[in-house]
Short mmCIF file of C-alpha atoms in Angstrom, two decimals:
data_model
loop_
_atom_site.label_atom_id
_atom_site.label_comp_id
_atom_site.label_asym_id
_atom_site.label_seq_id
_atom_site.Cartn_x
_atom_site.Cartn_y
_atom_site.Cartn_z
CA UNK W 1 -14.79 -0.79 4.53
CA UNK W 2 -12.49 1.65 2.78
CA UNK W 3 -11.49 3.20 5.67
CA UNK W 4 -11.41 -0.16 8.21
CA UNK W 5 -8.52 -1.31 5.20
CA UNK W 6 -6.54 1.65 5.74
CA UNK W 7 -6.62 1.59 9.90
CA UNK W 8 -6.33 -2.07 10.35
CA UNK W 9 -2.36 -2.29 9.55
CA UNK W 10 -1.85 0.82 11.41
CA UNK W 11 -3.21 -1.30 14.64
CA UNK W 12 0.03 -3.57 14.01
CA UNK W 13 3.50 -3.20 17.07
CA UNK W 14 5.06 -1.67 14.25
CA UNK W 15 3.32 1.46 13.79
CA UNK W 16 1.53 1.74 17.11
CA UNK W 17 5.51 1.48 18.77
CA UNK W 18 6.84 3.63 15.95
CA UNK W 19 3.98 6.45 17.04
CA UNK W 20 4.56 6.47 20.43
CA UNK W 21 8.47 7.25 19.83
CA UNK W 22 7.53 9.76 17.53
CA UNK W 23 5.76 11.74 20.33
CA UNK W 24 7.51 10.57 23.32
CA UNK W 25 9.37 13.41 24.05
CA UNK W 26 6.54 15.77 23.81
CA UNK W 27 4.73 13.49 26.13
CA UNK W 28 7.57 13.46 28.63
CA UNK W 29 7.83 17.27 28.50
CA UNK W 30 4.33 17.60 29.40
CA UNK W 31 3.27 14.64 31.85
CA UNK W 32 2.89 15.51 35.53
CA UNK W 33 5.56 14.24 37.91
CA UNK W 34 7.62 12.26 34.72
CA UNK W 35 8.61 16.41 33.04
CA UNK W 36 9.31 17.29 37.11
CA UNK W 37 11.74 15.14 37.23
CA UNK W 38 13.36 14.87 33.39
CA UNK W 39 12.97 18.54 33.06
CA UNK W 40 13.55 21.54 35.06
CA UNK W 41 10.14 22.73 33.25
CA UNK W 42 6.89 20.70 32.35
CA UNK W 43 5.59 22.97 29.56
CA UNK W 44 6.94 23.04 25.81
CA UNK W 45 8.72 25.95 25.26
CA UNK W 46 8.04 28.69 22.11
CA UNK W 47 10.96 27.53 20.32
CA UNK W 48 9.98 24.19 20.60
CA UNK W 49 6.30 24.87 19.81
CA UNK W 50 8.11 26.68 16.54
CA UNK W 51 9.88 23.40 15.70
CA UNK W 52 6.39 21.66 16.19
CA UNK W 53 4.87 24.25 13.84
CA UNK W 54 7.61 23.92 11.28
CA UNK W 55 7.30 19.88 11.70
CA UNK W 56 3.58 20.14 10.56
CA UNK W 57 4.42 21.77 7.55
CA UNK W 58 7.23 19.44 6.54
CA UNK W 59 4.83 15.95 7.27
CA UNK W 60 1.80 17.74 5.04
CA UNK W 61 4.24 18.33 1.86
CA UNK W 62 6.01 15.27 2.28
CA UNK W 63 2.52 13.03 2.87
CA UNK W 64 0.89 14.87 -0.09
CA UNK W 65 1.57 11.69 -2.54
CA UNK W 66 1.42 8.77 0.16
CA UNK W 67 -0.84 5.79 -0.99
CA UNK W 68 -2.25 5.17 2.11
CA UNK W 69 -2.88 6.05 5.80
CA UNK W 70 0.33 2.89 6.70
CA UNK W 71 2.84 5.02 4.36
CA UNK W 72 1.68 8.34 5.79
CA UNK W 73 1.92 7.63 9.48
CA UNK W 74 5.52 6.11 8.82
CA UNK W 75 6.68 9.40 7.33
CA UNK W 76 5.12 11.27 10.08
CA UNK W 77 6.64 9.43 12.54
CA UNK W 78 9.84 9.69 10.98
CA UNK W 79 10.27 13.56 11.12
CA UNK W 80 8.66 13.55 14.25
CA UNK W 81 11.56 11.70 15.64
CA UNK W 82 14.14 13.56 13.81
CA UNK W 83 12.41 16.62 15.85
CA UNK W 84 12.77 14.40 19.14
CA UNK W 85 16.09 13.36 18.79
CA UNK W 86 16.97 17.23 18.49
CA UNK W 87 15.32 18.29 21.67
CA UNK W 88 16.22 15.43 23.74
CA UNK W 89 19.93 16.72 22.31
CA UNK W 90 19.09 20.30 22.73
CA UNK W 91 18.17 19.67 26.81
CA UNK W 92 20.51 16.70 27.23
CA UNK W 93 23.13 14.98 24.56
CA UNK W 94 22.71 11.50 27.28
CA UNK W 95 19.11 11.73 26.57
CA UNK W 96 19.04 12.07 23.09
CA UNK W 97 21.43 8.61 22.97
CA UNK W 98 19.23 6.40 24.73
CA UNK W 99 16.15 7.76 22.55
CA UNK W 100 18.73 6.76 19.54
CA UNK W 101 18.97 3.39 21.22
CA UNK W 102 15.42 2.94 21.77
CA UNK W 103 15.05 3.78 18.01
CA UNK W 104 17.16 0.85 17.55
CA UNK W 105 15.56 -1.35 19.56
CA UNK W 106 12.09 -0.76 17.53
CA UNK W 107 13.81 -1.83 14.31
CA UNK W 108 15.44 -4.75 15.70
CA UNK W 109 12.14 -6.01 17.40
CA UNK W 110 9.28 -4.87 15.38
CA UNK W 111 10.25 -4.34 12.01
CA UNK W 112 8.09 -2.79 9.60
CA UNK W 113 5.58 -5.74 8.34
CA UNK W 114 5.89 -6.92 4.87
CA UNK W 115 3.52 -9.45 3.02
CA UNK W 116 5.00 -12.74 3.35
CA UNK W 117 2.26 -14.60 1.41
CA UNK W 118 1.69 -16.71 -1.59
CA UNK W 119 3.09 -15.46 -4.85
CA UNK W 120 2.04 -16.49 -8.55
CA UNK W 121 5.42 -14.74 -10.39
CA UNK W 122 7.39 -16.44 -13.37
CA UNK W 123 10.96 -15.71 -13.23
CA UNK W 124 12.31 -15.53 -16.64
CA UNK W 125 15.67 -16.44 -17.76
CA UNK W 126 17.06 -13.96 -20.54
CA UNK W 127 15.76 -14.70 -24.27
CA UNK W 128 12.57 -17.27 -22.75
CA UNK W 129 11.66 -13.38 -21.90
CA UNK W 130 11.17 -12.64 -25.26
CA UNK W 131 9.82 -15.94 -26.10
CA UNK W 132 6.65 -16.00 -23.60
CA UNK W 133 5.69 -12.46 -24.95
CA UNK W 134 5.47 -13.36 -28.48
CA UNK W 135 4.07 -17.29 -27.45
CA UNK W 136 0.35 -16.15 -26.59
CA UNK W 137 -0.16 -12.39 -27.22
CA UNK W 138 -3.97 -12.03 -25.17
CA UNK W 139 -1.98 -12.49 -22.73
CA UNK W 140 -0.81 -9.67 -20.63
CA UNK W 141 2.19 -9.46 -18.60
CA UNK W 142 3.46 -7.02 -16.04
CA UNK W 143 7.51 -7.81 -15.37
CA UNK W 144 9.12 -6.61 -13.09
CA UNK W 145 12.81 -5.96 -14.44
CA UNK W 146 15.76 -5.68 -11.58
CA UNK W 147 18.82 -6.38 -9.74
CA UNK W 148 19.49 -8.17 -6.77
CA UNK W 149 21.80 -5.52 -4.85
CA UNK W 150 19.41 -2.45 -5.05
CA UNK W 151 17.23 -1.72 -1.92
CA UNK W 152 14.83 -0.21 -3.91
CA UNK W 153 13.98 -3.44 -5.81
CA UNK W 154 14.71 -5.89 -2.72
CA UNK W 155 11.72 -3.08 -0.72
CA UNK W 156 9.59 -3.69 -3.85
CA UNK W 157 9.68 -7.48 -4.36
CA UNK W 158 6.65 -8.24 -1.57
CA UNK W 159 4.80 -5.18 -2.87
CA UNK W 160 5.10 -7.15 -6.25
CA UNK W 161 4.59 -10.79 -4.88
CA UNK W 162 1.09 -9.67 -3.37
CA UNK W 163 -0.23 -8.30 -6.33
CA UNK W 164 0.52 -11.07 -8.13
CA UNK W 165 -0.94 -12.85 -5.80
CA UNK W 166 -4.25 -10.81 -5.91
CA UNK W 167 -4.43 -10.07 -9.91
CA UNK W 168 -2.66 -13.11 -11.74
CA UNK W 169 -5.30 -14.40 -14.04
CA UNK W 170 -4.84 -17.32 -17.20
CA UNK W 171 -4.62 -14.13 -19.56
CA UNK W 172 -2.36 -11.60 -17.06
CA UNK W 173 0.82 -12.80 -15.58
CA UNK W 174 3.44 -11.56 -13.61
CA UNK W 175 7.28 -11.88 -14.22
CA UNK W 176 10.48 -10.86 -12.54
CA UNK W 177 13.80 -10.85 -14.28
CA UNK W 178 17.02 -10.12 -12.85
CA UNK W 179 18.93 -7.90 -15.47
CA UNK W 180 21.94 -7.64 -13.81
CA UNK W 181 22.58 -11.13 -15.07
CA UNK W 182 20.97 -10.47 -18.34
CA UNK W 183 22.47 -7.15 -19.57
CA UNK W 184 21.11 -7.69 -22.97
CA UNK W 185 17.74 -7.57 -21.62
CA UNK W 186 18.47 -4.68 -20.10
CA UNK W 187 19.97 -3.17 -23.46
CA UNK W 188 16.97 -3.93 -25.10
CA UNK W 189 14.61 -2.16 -22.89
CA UNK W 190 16.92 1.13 -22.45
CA UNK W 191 17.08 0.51 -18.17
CA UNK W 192 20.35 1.37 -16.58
CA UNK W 193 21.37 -0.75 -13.91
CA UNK W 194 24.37 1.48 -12.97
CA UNK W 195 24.90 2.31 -9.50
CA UNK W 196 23.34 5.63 -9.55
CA UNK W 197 20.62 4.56 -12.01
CA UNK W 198 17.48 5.88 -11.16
CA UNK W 199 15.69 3.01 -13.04
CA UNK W 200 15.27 0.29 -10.85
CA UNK W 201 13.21 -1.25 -10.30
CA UNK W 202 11.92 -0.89 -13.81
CA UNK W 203 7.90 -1.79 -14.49
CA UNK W 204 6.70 -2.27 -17.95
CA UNK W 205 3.42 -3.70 -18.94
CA UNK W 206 3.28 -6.20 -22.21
CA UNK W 207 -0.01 -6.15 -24.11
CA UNK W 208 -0.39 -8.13 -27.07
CA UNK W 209 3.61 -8.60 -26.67
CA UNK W 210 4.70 -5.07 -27.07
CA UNK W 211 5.10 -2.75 -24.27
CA UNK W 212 2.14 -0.16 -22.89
CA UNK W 213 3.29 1.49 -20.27
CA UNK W 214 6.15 1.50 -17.97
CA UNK W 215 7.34 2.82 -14.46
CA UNK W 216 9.35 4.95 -14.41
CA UNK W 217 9.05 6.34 -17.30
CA UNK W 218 12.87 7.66 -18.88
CA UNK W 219 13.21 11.08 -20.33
CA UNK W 220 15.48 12.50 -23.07
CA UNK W 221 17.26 14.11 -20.40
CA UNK W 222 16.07 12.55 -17.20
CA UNK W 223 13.79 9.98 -15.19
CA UNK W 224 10.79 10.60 -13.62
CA UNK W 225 10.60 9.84 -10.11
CA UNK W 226 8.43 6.82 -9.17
CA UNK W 227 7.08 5.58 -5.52
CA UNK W 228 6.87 1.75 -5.70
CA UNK W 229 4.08 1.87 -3.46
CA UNK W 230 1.22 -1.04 -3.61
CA UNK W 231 -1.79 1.56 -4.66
CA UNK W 232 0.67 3.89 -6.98
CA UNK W 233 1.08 0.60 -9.10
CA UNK W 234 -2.56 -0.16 -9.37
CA UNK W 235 -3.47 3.64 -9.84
CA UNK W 236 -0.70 3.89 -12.61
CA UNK W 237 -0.98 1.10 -14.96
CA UNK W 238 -4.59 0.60 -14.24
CA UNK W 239 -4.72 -2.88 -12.37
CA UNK W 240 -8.50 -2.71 -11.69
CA UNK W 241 -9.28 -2.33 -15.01
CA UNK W 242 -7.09 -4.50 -16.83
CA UNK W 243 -7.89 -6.96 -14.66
CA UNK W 244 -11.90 -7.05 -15.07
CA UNK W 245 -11.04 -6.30 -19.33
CA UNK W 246 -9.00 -9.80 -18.57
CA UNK W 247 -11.98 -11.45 -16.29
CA UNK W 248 -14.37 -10.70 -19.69
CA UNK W 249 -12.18 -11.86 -22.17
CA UNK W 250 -11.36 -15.37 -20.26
CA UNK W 251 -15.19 -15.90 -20.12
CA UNK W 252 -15.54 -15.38 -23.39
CA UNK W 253 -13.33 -17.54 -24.55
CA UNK W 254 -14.82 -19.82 -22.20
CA UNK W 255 -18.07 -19.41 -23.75
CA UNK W 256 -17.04 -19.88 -27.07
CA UNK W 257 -15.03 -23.41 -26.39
CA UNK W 258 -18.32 -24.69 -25.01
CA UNK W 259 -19.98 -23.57 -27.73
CA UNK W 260 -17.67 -24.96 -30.11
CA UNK W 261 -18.29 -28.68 -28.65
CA UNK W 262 -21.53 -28.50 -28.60
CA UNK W 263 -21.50 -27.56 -32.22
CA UNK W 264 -19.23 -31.15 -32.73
CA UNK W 265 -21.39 -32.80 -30.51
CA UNK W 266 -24.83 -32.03 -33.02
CA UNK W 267 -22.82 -32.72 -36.49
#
């Protein structure tokens, strides 16, 4: 089943498109009567099987930290057609255009999918922030702190909407809050939100109202780089767990309300 998850989105337009483009100029060079008439020769030449080499190494250093098989055939793809767009150049600058355009094209007609599904987020509103946290404290949040004009956060925000979607529980919310009209909030938490600010999105986890953990996490003299990638988040901060810990602790309390009326219901 493991597996069957990480193939099925990679049998979307998107990626099956985006692979073909990534190796169509290899597949031009070498298919019979198409490379005849392209190319004056239908066989890859050593410098280009060099390039292919070098390519392999580049895609297994890059894909070291990818989440999952969607993520690591999108970074494939896009060296591969870096590569392309160089030897389509390198025999012919006209060719290497229309592969640009066709590049294009893919964006413009199968963008890359993003969940568009139900979401179960609170969106605070400066100090009602700091009011939720300290109003119940079994409960745990995980807020997502940002700023409307960053790519980074806008990329994020499905990533975030489906997990909330999946995890939200009574006893662990989600929360968004848009700090670049809050700047106190921002303060308060130590996140930058200037332009080169390497801080946002920022994720921090609330248990029993105080912060656990947070990504990424801020150094005395820099930040460490975080992927806002669907798994990375559950891996980091634990979702899985936290969320069966929160499961337990809602049937217990659930246990002990019926046990408290039938205890009224005897006397």
């Amino acid at each position: 089943m493991g597996l069957m998850n990480d193939v099925k989105p990679v049998l979307r337009p998107h990626y099956i498109t985006n692979i073909i483009l990534a190796v169509l100029y290899f597949l031009l060079k070498t298919t019979p009567g198409v490379c005849s008439t392209l190319f004056v020769s239908c066989k890859l030449e050593l410098r280009e099987w060099e390039w292919l080499t070098f390519l392999g190494c580049v895609v297994v250093l890059k894909n070291r930290k990818q989440a999952n098989l969607a993520e690591y055939v999108s970074t494939s793809c896009l060296f591969s057609k870096a590569l392309s767009t160089f030897c389509f150049f390198n025999y012919n600058p006209a060719y290497a255009i229309l592969y640009l355009l066709l590049c294009l094209a893919h964006v413009m007609f199968f963008p890359k999918p993003v969940y568009q599904g139900p979401e179960s987020i609170v969106y605070f509103r400066g100090p009602n922030l700091y009011e939720e946290l300290e109003r119940d404290k079994r409960v745990t949040w995980l807020i997502t702190f940002y700023v409307a004009w960053s790519p980074k956060c806008v990329n994020f925000a499905p990533v975030f909407a489906e997990l909330s979607h999946e995890y939200s529980l009574d006893n662990l919310k989600f929360g968004k809050i848009d700090i670049s009209r809050y700047p106190n909030v921002a303060e308060k938490y130590n996140i930058n939100t200037g332009a080169l600010s390497r801080q946002l999105p920022t994720l921090i986890m609330f248990q029993e109202g105080k912060e656990k953990d947070r990504r990424p996490v801020p150094t005395k003299t820099m930040t460490l780089k975080f992927d806002f990638k669907r798994d990375n988040v559950i891996k980091d901060f634990g979702l899985n767990d936290v969320y069966e810990k929160c499961k337990k602790a809602l049937g217990s309390r659930k246990k002990d309300k019926e046990s408290n009326k039938e205890e009224k219901k005897d006397k």
